[in-house]
PDB file of C-alpha atoms in Angstrom:
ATOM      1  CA  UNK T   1     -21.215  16.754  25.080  1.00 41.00           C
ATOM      2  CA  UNK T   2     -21.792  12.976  25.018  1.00 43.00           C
ATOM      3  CA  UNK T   3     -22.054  11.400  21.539  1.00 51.00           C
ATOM      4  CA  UNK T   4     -24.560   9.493  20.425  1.00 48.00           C
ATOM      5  CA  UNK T   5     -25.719   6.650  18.141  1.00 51.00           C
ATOM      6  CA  UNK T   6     -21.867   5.095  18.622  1.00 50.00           C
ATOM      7  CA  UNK T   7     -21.333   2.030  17.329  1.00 48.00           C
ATOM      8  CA  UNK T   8     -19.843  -0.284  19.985  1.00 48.00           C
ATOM      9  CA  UNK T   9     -16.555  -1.376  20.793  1.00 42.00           C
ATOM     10  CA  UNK T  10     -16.116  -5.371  20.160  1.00 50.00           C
ATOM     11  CA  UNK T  11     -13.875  -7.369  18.605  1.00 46.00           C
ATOM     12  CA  UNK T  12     -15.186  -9.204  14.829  1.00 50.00           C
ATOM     13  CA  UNK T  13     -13.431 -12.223  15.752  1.00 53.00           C
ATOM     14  CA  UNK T  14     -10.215 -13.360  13.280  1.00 73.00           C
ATOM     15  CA  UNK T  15      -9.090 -10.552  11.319  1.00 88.00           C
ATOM     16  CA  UNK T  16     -10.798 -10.827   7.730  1.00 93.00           C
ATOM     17  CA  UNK T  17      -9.133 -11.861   4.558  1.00 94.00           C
ATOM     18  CA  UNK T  18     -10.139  -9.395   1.620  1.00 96.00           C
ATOM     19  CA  UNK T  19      -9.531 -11.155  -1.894  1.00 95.00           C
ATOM     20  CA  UNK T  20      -9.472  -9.262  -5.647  1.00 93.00           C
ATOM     21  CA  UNK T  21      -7.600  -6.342  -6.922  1.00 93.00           C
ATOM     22  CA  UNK T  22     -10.289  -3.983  -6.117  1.00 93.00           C
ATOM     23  CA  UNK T  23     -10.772  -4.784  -2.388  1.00 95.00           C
ATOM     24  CA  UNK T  24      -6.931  -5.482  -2.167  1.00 95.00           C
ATOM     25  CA  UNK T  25      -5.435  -2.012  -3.648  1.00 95.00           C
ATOM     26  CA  UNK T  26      -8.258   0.230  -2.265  1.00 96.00           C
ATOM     27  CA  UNK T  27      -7.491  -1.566   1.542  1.00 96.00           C
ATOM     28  CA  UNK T  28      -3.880  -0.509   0.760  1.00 95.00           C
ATOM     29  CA  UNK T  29      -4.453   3.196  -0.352  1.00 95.00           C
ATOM     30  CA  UNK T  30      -6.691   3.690   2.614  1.00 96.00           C
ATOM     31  CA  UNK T  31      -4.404   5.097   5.483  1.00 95.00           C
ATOM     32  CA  UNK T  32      -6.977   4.181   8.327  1.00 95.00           C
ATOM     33  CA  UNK T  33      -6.519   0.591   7.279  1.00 95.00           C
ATOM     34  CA  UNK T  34      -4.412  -1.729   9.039  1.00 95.00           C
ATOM     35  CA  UNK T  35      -2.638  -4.436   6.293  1.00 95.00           C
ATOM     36  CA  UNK T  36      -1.105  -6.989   8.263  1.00 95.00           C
ATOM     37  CA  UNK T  37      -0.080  -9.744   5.644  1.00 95.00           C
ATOM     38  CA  UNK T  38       0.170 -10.458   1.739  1.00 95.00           C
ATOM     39  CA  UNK T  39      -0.206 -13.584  -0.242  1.00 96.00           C
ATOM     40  CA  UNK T  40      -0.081 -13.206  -4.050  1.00 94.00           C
ATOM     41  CA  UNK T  41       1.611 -14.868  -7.427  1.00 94.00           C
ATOM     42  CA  UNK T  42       4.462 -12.856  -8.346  1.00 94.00           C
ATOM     43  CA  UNK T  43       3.052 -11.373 -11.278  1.00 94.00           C
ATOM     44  CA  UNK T  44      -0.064  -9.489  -9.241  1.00 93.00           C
ATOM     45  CA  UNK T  45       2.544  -8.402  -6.468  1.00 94.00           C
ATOM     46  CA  UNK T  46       5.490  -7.051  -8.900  1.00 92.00           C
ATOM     47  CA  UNK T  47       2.055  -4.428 -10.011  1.00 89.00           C
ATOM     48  CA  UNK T  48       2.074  -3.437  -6.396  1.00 91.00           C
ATOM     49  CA  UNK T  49       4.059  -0.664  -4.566  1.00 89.00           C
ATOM     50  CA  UNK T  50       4.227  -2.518  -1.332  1.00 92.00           C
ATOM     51  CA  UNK T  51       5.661  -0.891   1.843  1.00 90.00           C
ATOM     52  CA  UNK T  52       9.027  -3.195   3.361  1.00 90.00           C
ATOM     53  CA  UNK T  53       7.485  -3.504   6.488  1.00 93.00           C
ATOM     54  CA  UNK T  54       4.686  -5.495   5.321  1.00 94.00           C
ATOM     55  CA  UNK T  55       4.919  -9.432   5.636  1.00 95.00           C
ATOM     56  CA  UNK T  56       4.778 -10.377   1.731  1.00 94.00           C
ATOM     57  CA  UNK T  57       4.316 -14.201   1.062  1.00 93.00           C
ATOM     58  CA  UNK T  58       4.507 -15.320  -2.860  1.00 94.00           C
ATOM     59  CA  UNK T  59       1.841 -18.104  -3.887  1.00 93.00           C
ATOM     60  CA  UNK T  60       1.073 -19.954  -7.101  1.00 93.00           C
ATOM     61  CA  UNK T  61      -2.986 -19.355  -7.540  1.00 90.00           C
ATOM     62  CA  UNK T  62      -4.293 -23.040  -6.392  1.00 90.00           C
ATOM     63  CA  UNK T  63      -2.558 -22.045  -2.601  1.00 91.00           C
ATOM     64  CA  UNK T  64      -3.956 -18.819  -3.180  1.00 93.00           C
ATOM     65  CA  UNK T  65      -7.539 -20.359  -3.372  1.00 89.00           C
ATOM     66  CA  UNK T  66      -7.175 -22.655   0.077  1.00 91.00           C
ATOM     67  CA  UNK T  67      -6.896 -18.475   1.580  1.00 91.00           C
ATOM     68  CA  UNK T  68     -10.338 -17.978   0.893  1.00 90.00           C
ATOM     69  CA  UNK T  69     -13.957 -19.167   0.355  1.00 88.00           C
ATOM     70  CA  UNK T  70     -14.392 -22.007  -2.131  1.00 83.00           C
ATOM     71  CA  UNK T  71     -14.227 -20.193  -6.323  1.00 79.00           C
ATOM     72  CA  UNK T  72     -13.783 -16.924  -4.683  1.00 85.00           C
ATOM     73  CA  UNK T  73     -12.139 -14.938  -7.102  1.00 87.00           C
ATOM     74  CA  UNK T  74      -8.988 -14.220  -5.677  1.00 93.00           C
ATOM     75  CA  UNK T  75      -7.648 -12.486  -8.909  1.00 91.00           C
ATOM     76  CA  UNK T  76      -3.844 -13.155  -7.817  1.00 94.00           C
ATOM     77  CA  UNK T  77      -4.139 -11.191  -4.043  1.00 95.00           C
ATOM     78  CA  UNK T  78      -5.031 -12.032  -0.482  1.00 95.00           C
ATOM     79  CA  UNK T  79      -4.894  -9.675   2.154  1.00 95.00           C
ATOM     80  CA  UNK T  80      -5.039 -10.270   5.999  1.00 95.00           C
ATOM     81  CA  UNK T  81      -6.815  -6.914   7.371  1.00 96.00           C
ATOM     82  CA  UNK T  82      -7.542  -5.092  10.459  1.00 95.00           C
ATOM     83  CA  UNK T  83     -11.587  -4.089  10.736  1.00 94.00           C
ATOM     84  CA  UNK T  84     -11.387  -0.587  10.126  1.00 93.00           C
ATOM     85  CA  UNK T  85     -11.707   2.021  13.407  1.00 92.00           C
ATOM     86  CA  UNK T  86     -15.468   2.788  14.892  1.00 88.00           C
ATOM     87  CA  UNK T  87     -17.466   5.890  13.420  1.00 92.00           C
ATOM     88  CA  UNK T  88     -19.283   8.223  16.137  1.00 94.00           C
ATOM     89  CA  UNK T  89     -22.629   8.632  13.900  1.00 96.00           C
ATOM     90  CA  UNK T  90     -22.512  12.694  15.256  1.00 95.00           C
ATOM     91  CA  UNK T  91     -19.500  12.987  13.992  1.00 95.00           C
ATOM     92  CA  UNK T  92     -20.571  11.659  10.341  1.00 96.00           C
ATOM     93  CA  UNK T  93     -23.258  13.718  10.591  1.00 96.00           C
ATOM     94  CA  UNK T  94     -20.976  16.743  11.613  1.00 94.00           C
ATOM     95  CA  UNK T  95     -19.159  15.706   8.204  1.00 91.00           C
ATOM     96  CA  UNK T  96     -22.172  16.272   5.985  1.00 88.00           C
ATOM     97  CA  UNK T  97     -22.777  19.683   8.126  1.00 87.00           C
ATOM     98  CA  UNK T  98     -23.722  22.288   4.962  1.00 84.00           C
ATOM     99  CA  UNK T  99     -24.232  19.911   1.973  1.00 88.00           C
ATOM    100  CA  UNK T 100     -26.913  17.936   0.853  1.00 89.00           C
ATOM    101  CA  UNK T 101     -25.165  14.499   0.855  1.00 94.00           C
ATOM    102  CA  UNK T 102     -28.108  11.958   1.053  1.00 96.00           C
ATOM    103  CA  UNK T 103     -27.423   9.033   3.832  1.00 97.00           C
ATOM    104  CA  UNK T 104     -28.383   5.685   3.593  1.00 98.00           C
ATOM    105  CA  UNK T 105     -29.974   3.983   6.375  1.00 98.00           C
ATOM    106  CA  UNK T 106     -30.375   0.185   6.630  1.00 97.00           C
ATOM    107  CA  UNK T 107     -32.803  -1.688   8.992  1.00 96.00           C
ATOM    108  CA  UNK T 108     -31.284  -5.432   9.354  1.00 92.00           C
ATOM    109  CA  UNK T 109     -30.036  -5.947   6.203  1.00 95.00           C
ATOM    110  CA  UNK T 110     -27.542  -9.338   6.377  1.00 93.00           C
ATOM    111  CA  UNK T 111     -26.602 -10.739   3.263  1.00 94.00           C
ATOM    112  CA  UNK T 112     -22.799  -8.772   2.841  1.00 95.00           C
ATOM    113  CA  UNK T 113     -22.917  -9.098  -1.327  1.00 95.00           C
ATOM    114  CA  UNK T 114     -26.054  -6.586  -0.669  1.00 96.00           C
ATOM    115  CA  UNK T 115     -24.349  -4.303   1.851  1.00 96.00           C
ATOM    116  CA  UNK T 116     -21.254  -4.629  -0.282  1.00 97.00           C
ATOM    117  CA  UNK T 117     -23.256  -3.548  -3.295  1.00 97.00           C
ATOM    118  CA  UNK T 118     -24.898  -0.740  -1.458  1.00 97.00           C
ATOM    119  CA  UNK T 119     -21.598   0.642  -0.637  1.00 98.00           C
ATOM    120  CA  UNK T 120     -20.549   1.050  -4.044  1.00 97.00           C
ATOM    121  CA  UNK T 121     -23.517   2.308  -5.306  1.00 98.00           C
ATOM    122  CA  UNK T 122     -23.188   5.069  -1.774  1.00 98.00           C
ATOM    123  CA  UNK T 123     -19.667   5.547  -3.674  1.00 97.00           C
ATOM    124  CA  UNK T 124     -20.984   6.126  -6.849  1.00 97.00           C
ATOM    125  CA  UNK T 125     -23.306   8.900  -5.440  1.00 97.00           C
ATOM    126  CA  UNK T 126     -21.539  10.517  -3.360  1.00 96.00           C
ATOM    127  CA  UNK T 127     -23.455   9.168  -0.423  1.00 97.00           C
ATOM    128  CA  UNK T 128     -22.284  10.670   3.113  1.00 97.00           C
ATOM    129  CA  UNK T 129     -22.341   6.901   4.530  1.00 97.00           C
ATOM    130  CA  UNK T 130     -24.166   4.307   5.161  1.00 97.00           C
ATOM    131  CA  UNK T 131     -25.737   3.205   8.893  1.00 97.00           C
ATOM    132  CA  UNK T 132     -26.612   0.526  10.662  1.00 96.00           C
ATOM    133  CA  UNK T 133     -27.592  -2.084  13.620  1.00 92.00           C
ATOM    134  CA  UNK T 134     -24.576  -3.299  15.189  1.00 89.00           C
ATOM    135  CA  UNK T 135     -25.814  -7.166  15.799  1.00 87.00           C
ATOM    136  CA  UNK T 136     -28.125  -7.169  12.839  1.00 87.00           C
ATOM    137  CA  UNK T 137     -25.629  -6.431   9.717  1.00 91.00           C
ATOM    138  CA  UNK T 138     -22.762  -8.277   8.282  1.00 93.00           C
ATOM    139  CA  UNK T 139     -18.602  -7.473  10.042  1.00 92.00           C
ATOM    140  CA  UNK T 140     -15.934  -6.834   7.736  1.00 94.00           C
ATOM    141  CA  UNK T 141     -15.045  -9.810   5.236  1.00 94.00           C
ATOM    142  CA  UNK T 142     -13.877 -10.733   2.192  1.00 94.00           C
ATOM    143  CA  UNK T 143     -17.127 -11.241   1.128  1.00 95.00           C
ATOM    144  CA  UNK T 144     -18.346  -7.726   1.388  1.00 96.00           C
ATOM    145  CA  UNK T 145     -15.419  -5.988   0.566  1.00 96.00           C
ATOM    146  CA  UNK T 146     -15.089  -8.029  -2.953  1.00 94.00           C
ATOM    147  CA  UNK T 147     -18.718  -7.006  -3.601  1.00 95.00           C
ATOM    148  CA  UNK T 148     -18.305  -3.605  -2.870  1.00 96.00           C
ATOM    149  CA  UNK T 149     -15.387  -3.608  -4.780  1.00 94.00           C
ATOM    150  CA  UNK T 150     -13.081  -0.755  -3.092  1.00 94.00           C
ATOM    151  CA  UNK T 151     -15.927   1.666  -1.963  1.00 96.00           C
ATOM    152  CA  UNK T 152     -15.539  -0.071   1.710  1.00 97.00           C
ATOM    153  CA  UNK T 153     -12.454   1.692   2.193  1.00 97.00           C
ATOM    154  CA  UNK T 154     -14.096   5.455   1.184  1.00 96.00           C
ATOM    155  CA  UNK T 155     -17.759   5.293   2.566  1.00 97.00           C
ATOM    156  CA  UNK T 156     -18.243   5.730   6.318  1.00 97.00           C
ATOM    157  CA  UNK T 157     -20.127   2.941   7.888  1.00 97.00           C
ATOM    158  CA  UNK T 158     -21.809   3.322  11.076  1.00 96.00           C
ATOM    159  CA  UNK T 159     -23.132   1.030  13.573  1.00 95.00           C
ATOM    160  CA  UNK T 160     -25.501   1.667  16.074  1.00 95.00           C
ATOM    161  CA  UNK T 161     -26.759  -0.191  19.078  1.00 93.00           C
ATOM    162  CA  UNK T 162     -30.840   1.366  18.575  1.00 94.00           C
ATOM    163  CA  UNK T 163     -31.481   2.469  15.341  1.00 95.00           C
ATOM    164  CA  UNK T 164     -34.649   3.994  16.271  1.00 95.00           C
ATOM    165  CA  UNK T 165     -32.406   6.376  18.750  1.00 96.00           C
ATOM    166  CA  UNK T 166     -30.194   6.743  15.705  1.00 97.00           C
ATOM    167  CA  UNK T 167     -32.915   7.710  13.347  1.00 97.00           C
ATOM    168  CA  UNK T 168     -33.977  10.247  15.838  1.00 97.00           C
ATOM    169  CA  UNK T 169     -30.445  11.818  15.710  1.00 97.00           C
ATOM    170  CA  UNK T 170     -30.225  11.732  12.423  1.00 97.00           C
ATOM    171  CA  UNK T 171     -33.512  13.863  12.016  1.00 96.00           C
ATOM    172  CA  UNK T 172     -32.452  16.617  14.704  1.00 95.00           C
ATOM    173  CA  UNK T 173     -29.420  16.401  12.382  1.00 95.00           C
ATOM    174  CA  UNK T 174     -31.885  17.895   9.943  1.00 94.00           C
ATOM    175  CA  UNK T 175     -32.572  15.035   7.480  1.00 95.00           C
ATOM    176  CA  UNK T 176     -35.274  14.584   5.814  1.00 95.00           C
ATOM    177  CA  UNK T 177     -36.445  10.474   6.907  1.00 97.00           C
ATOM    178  CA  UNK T 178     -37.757   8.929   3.916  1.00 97.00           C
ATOM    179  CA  UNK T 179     -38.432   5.161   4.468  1.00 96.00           C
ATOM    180  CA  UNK T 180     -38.910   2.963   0.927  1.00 95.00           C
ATOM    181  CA  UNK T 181     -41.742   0.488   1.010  1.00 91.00           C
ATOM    182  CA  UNK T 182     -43.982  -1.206  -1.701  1.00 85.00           C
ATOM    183  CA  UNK T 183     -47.085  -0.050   0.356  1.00 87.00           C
ATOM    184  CA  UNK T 184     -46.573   3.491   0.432  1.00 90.00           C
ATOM    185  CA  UNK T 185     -49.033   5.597  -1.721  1.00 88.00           C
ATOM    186  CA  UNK T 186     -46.201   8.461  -2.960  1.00 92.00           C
ATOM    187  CA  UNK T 187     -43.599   7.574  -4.925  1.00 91.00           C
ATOM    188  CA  UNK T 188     -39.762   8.480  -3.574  1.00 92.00           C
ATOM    189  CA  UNK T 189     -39.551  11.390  -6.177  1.00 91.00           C
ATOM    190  CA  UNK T 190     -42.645  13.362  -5.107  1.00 90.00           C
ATOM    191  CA  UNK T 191     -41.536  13.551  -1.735  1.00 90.00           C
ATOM    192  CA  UNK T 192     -37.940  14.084  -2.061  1.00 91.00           C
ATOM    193  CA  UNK T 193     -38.785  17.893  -2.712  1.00 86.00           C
ATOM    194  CA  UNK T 194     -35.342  20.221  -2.063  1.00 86.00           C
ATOM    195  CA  UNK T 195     -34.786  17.575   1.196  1.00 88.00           C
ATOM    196  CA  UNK T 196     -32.027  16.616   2.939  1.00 92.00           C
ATOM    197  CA  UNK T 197     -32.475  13.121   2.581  1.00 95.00           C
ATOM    198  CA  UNK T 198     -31.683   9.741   4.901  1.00 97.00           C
ATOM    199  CA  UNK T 199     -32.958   7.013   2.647  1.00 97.00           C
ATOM    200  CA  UNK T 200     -33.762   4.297   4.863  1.00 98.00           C
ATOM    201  CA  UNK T 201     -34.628   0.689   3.594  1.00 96.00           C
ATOM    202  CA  UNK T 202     -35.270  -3.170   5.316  1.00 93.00           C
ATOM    203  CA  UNK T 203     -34.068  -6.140   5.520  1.00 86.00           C
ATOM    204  CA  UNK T 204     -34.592  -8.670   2.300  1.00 75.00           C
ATOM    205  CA  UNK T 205     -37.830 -10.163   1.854  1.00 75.00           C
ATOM    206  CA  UNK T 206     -39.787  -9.066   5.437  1.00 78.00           C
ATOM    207  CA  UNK T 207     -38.726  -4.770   4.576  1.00 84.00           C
ATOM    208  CA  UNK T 208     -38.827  -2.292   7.468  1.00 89.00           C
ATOM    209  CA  UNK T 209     -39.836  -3.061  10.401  1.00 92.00           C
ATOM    210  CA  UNK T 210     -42.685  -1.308  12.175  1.00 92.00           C
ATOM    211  CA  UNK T 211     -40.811   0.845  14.594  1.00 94.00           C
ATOM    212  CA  UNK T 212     -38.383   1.815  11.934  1.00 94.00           C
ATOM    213  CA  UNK T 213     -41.135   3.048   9.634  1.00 94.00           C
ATOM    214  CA  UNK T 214     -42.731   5.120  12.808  1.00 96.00           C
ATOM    215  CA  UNK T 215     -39.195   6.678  13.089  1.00 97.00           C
ATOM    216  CA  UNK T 216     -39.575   8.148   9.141  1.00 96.00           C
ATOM    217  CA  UNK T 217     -40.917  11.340   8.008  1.00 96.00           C
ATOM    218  CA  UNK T 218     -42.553   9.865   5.078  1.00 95.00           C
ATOM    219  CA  UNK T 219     -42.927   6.580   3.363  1.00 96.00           C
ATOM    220  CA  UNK T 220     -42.016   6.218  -0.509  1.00 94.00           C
ATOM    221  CA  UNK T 221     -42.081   3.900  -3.202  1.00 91.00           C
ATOM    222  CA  UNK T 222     -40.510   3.355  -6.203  1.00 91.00           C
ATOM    223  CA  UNK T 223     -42.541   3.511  -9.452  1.00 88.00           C
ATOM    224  CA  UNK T 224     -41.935  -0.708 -10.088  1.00 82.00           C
ATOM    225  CA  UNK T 225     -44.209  -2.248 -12.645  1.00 82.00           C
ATOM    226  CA  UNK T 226     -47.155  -4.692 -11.524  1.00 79.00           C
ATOM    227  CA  UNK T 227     -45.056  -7.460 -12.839  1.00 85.00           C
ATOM    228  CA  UNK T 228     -42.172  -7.744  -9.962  1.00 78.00           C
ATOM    229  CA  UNK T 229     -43.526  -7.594  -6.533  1.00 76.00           C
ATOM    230  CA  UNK T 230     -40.494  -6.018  -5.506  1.00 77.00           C
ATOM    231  CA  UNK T 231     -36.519  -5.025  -6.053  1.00 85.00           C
ATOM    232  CA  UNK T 232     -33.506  -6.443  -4.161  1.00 90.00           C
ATOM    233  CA  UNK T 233     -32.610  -3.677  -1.493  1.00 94.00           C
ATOM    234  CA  UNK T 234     -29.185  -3.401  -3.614  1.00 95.00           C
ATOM    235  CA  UNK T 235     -30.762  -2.119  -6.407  1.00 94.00           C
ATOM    236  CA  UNK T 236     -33.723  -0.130  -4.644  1.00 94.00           C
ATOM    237  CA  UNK T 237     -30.399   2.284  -3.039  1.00 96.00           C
ATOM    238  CA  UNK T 238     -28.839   2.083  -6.320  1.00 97.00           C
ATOM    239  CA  UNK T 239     -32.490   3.532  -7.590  1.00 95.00           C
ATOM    240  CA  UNK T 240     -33.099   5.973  -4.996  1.00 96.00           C
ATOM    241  CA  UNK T 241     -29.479   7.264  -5.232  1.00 97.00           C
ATOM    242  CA  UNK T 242     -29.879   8.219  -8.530  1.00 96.00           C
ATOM    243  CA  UNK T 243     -32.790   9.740  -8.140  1.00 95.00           C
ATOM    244  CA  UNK T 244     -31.395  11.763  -5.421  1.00 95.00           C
ATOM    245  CA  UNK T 245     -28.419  12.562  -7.533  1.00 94.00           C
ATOM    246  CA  UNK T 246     -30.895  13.398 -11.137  1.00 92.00           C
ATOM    247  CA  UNK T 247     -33.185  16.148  -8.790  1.00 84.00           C
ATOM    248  CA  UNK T 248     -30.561  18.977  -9.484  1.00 63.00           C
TER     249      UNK T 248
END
């Protein structure tokens, strides 16, 4: 049977740089990830079990900071990475087959520190992973990986060419489709119920687009206060993980 929802093959350009002893160590321990080269200061490398075949280059911290993006910090490791394989999105749904693992679905969100943080909070609660567009979401990079601070490396990430198509999958997956929005009239907790859940949240600032909300089950907010008029995505998944997590 064909699979669906696949993200694409294509090439992210140079191979990114991941930076900071999170990213760094978690890249190494993951055994689908490809390390190809290793600039540190000998005292973050001698903390390191490094395998022989990997190219190791020793650098005081000022050469370690022309590596990467202007006061990035670098914490005493640089790593030169392979992207990590593609994801079929049936078979991470085939993964979450029997449990009640919530997925996280985002519609164009760009900025990587937000992605990154999303990751780690999918990490922190046991998300099953995280999907979505392939030309509307931030590759692989240092950037991303620093902010989600290892969890890259342990939550499945999925692109997908449609995300519409990939909602509907999801649903005949047996997910419950709750999209988060500020105009919604129930809040996320009344109509999370004894669901399956696929959280699914927009881009910064403009939210879910219209198709994407027609693609939901139900719309829910979060109980904010009149005196925000909204949350950064980050913390709305960090929010609605919880609450996910605190039903029982």
């Amino acid at each position: 049977m064909a699979r669906r929802g696949h993200r694409p093959s294509q090439t992210q350009g140079n191979r990114p740089r991941f930076w900071g002893r999170h990213a760094v160590t978690a890249a190494l321990a993951n055994p689908e990830r490809v390390v190809r080269k290793m600039w540190g200061t000998r005292e973050a490398l001698a903390s390191l079990d490094l395998p022989s075949s990997l190219p190791v280059v020793f650098a005081e911290a000022p050469d370690l900071g022309r590596l990467v993006p202007g006061d990035a910090p670098h914490q005493g490791l640089v790593a030169e990475v392979d992207p990590l394989e593609e994801i079929w999105l049936g078979d991470l749904l085939a993964q979450g087959d029997g449990d009640r693992r919530p997925l996280i679905v985002l519609d164009q969100v760009t900025d990587p520190h937000n992605v990154g943080a999303i990751m780690r909070s999918a990490a922190a609660f046991d998300a099953l992973g995280i999907v979505t567009q392939d030309r509307h979401a931030p590759p692989e990079s240092g950037v991303l990986a620093r902010s989600a601070s290892g969890a890259l490396e342990v939550v499945p990430w999925v692109r997908v060419v449609n995300l519409a198509r990939a909602l509907d999958e999801i649903g005949e997956a047996g997910f419950w489709r709750i999209g988060l929005t500020g105009h919604a009239s129930a809040t996320l907790s009344e109509q999370l119920g004894e669901t399956r859940p696929a959280i699914v949240l927009g881009a910064e600032g403009e939210g879910m687009r219209q198709n994407t909300e027609a693609h939901c089950d139900q719309l829910a907010r979060l109980p904010i206060s009149g005196k925000v008029e909204s949350l950064n995505v980050s913390n709305a998944a960090a929010i609605a993980l919880y609450a996910v997590a605190a039903r029982g």
